[in-house]
Tab-separated table of C-alpha atoms in Angstrom:
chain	number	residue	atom	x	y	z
A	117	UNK	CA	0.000	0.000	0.000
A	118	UNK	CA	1.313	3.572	-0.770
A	119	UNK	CA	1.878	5.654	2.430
A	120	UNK	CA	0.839	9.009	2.925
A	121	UNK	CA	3.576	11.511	2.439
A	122	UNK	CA	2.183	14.015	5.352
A	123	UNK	CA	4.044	13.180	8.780
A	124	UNK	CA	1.561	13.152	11.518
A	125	UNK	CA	2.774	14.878	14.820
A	126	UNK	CA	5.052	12.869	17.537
A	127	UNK	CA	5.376	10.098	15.599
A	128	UNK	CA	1.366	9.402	14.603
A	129	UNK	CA	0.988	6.754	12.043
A	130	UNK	CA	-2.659	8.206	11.590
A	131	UNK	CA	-4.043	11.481	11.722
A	132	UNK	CA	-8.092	11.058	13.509
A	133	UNK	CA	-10.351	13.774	13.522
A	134	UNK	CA	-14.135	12.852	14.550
A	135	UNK	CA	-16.595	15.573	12.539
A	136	UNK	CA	-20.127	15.515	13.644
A	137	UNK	CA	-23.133	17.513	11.416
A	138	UNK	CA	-25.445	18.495	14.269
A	139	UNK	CA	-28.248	19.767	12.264
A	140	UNK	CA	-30.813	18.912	14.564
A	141	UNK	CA	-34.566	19.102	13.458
A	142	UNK	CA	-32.812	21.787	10.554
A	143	UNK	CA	-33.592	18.765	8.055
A	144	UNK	CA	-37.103	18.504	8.370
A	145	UNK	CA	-38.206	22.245	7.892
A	146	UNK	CA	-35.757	22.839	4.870
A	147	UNK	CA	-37.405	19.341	3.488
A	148	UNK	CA	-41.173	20.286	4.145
A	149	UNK	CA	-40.795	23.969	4.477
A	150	UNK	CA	-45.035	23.992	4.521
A	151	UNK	CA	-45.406	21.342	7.302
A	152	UNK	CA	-42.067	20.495	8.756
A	153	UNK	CA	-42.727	22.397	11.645
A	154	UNK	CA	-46.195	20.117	12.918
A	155	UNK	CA	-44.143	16.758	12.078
A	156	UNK	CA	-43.537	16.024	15.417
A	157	UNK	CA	-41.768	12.766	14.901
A	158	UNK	CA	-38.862	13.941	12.785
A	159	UNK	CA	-38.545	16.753	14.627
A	160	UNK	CA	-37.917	15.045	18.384
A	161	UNK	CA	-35.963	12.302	16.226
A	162	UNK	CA	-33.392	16.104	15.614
A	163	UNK	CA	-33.711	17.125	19.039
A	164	UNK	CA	-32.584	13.861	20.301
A	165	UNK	CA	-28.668	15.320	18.608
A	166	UNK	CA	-28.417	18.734	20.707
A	167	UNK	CA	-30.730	17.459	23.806
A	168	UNK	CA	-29.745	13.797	24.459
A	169	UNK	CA	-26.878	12.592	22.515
A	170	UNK	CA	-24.200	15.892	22.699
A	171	UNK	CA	-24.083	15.212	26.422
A	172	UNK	CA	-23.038	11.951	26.167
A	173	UNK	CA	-20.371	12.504	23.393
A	174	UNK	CA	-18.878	15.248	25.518
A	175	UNK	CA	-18.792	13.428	27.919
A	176	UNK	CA	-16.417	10.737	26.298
A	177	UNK	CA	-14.566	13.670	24.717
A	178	UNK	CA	-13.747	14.813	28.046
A	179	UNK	CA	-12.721	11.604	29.291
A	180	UNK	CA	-10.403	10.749	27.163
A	181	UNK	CA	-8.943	14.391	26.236
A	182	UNK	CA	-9.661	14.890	23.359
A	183	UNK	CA	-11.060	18.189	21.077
A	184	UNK	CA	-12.484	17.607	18.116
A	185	UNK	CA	-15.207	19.251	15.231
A	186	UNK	CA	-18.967	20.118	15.183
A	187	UNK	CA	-20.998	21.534	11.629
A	188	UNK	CA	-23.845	22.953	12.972
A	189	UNK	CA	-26.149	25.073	11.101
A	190	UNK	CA	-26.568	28.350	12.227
A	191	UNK	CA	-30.506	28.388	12.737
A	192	UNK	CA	-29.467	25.164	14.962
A	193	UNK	CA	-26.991	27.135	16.560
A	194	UNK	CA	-29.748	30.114	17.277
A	195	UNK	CA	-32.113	27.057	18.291
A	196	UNK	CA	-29.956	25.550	20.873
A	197	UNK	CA	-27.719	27.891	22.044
A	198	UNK	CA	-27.180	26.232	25.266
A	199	UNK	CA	-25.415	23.408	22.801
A	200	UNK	CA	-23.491	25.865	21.331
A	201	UNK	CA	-22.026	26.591	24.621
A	202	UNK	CA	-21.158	23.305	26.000
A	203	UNK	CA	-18.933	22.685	22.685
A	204	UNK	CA	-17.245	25.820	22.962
A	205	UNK	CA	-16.608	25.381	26.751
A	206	UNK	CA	-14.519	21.978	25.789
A	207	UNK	CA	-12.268	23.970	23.780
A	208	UNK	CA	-14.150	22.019	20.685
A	209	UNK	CA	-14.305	23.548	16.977
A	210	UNK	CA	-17.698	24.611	15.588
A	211	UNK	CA	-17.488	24.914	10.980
A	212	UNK	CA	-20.201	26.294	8.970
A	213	UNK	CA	-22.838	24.169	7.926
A	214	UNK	CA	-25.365	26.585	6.062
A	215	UNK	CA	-28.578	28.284	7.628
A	216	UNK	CA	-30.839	25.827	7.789
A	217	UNK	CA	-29.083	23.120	6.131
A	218	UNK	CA	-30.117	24.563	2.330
A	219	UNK	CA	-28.767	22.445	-0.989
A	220	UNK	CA	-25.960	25.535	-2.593
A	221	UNK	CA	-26.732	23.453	-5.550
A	222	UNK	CA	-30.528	24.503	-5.819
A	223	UNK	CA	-30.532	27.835	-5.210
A	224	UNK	CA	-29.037	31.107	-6.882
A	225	UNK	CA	-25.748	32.224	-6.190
A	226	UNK	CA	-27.267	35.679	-4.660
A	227	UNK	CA	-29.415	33.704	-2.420
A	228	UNK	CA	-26.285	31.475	-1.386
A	229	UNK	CA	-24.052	34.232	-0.460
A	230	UNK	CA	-27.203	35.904	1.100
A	231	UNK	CA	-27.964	32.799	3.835
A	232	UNK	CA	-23.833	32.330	3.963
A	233	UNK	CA	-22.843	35.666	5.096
A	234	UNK	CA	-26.043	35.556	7.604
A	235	UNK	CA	-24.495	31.947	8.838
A	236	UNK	CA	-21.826	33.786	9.023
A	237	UNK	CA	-22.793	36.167	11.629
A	238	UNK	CA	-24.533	34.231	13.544
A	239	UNK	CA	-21.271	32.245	14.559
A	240	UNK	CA	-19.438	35.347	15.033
A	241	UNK	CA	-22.025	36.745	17.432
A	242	UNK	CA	-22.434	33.097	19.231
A	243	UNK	CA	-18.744	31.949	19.522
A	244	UNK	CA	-16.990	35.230	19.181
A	245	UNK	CA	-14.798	34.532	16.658
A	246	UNK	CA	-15.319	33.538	12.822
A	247	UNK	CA	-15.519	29.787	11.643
A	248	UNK	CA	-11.973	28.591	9.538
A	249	UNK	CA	-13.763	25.360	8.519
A	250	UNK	CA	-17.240	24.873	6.112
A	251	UNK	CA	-19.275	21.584	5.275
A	252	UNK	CA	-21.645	22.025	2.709
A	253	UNK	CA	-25.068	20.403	3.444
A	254	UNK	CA	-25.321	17.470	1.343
A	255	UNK	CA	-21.628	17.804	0.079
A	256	UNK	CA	-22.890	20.159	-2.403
A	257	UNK	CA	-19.855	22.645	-3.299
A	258	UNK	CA	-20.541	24.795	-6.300
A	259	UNK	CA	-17.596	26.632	-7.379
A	260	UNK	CA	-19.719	29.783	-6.216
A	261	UNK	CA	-19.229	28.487	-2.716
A	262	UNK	CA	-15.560	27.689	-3.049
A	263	UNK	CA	-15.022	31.327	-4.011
A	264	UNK	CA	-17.066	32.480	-0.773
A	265	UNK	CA	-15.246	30.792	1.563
A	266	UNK	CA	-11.843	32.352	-0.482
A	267	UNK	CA	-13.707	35.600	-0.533
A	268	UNK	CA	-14.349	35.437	3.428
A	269	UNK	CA	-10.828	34.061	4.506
A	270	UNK	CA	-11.723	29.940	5.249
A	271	UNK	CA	-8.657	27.716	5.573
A	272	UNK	CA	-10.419	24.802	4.869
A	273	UNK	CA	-13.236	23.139	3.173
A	274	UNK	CA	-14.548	19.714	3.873
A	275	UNK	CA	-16.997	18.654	1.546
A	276	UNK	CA	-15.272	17.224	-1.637
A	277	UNK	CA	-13.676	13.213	-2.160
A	278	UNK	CA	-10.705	13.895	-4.397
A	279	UNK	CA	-7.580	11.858	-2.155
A	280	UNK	CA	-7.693	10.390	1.256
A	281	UNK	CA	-5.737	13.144	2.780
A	282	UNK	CA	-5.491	17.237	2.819
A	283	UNK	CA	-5.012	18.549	-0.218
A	284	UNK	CA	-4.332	22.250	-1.733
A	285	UNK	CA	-7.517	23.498	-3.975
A	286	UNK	CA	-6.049	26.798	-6.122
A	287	UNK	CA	-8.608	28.863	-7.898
A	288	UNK	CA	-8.209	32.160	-9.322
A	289	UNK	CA	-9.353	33.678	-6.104
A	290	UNK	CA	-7.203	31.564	-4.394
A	291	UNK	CA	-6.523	29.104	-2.294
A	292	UNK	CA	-8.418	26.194	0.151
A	293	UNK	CA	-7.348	23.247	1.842
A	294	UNK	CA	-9.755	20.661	1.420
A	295	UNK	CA	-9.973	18.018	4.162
A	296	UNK	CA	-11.969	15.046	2.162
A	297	UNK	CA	-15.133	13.212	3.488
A	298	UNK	CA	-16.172	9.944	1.524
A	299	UNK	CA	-19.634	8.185	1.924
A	300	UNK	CA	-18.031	5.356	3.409
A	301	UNK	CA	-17.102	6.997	6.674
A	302	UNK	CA	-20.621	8.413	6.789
A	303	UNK	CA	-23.106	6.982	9.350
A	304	UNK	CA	-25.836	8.195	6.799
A	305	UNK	CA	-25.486	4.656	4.527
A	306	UNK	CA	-25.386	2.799	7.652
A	307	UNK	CA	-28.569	4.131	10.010
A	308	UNK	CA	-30.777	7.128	8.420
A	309	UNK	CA	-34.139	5.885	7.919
A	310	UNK	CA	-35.640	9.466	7.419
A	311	UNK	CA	-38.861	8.867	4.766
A	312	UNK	CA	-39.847	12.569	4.826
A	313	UNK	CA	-36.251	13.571	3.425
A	314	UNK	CA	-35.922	11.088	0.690
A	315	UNK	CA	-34.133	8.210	2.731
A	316	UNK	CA	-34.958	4.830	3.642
A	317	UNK	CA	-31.998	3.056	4.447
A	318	UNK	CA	-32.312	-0.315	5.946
A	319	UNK	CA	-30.695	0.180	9.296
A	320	UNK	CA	-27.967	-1.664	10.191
A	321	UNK	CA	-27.205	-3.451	13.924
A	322	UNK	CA	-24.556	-1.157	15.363
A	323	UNK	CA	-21.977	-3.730	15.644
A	324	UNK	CA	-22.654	-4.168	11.777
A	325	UNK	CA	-23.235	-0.097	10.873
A	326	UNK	CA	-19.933	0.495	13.027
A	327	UNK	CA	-17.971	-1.956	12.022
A	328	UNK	CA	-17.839	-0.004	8.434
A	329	UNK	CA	-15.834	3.258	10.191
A	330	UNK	CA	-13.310	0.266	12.211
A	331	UNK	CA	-12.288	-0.918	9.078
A	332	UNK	CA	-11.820	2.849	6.925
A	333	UNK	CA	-9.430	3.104	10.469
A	334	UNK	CA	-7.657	0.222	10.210
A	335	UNK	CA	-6.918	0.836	6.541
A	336	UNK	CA	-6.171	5.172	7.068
A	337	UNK	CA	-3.852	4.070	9.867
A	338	UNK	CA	-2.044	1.284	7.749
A	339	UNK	CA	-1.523	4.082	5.630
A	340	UNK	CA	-0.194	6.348	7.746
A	341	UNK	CA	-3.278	8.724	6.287
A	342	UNK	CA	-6.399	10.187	8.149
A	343	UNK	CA	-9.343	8.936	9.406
A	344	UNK	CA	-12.197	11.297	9.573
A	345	UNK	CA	-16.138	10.180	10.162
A	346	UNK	CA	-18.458	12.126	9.746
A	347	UNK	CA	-21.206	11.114	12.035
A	348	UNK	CA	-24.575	12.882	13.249
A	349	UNK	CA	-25.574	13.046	17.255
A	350	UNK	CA	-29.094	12.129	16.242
A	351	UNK	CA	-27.434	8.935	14.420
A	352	UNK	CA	-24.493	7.617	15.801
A	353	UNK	CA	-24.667	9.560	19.315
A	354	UNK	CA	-27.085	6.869	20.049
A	355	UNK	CA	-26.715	4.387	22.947
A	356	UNK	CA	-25.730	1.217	21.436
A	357	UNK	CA	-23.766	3.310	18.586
A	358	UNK	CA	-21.992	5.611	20.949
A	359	UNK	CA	-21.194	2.558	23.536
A	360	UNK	CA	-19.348	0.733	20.600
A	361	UNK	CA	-17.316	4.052	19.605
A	362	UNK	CA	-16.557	4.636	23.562
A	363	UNK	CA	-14.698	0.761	23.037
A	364	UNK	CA	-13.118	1.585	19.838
A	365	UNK	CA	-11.672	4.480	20.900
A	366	UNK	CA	-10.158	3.330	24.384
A	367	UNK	CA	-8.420	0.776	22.388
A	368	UNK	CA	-6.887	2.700	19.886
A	369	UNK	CA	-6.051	5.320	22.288
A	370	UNK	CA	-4.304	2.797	24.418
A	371	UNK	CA	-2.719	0.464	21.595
A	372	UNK	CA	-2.072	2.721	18.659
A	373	UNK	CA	0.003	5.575	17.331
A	374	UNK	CA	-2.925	8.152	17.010
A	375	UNK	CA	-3.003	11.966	16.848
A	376	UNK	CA	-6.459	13.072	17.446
A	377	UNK	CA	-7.229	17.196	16.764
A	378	UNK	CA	-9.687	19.179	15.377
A	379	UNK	CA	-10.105	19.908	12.183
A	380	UNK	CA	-8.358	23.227	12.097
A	381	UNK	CA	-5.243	22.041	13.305
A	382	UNK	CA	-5.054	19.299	10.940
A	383	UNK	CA	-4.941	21.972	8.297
A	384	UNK	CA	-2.623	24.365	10.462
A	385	UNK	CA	-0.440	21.080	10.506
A	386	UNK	CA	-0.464	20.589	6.873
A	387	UNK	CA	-0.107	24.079	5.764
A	388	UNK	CA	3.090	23.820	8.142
A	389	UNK	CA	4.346	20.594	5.886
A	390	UNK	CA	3.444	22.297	2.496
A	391	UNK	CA	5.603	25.543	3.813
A	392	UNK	CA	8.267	23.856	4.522
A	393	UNK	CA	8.582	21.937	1.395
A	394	UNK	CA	6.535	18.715	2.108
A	395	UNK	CA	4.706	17.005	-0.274
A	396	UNK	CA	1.034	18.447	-0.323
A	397	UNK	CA	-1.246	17.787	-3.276
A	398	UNK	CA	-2.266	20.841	-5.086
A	399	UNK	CA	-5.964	20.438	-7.520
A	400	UNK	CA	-6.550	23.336	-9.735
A	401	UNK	CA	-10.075	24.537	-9.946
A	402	UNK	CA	-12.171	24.784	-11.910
A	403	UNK	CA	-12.597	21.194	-13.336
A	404	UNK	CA	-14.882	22.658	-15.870
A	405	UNK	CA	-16.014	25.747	-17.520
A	406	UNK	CA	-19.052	24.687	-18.961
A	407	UNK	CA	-21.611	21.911	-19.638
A	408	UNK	CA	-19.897	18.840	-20.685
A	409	UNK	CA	-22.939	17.358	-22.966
A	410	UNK	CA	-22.364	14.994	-26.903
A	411	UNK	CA	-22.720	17.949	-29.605
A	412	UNK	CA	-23.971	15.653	-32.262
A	413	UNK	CA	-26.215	12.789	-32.457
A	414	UNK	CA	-24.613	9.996	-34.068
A	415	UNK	CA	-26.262	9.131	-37.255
């Protein structure tokens, strides 16, 4: 297997950084913006993440000493600010996650930049200081939003599957780390059953749904690369879920080589490699400058 060409800190064979989306009940009023708001089931099913589970994962955080990332949109943010301040009080990073968790891929570029700067403020009034870090909702980067975040002075993007590890995204506006999710380290596959927004998956026994994000470990630390899930508190913050992670991750953190760090200072890290002459992957964007569509029929 090729190894990673990033050194990890103190001698870390594998770079860990556990993201959760904590968009609450966010999902069900941008899905059924008529209704959304008298579905009482899906929306207690979004409380559960900021009222029930968050406790519980700080809890472990704080146990084991370790700071990691939250996405939270910022109408969740305004919604439960009294979440907001138990992440902050760990010394744990809060990235930009939208509004209310809208698609930047179905609406205007005017209306994105409208509900992105207004995101914006809200996490500047609520944490004091401005995010470094975005997650599109969905995954769904335009290069519209890539040219935001340049615009308003993000280090890093994590929304987009082009490598394994951090890589350098230059645009004519600039430049962007991108820290890369993948579906397969997404508890979405594994346990959203979620009807009114589109998806039915057939949940998986935790031991099963879990054992997907052991194995992306085993083979990002065999690699010397990163390991980042990206799990929701409504999903995986679950009790039989979040006992399973609680094992997994006093094992590792006893028996492995393992630098665990929020988002941001992965990126600080790398930018500190690239600077100094490491090897850091650099993508040039854009891919494309138009359609890519046949011109002819065939005759």
């Amino acid at each position: 297997m090729i190894r990673n060409a990033i050194p990890w800190p103190n001698g870390a064979s594998c770079a860990c950084s556990i993201t959760f989306d904590m968009d609450a009940d966010s999902l069900i009023h941008i899905a059924r913006p008529r209704d959304g708001f008298n579905r009482l089931y899906p929306v207690t099913m979004g409380r559960y993440g900021p009222t029930t589970a968050l406790p519980r994962i700080l809890e472990t955080y704080r146990r084991f000493g370790l700071r990691q990332s939250f996405f939270i949109p910022a109408w969740t943010m305004e919604q439960y600010p009294d979440a907001v301040e138990a992440i902050l009080r760990e010394g744990h990073e809060i990235g930009h996650h939208g509004f209310l968790h809208e698609d930047p891929t179905v609406i205007s570029q005017p209306e994105q930049r409208y509900w992105f700067e207004k995101a914006l403020e809200v996490h500047t009034r609520m944490s004091g200081t401005r995010p470094v870090g975005y997650r599109a909702p969905v995954y769904n980067v335009t290069q519209g939003t890539i040219e935001l975040l340049i615009e308003h002075g993000f280090r890093y993007d994590s929304s987009l599957m082009a490598d394994d590890i951090p890589y350098l995204m230059r645009t004519g506006a600039g430049e962007l780390y991108e820290v890369p999710p993948h579906w397969g380290n997404d508890d979405w596959p594994a346990f959203a059953h979620y009807e009114e927004i589109g998806y039915m998956m057939p949940v998986r026994s935790p031991s099963t749904g879990m054992a997907a994000f052991f194995e992306e470990f085993e083979a990002a630390y065999e690699a010397g690369g990163l390991w980042m899930p990206v799990w929701h508190p409504f999903l995986t913050g679950r009790l039989a879920r979040w006992r399973l992670v609680e094992k997994f991750l006093e094992d590792i953190l006893e028996n492995r080589r393992v630098w665990f760090a929020p988002l941001k200072e992965i990126v600080e890290h790398v930018d500190s490699v690239r600077l100094k002459g490491g090897a850091v992957r650099i993508e040039q964007l854009p891919y494309y400058d138009r359609p890519q569509v046949l011109s002819s029929r065939a005759s």
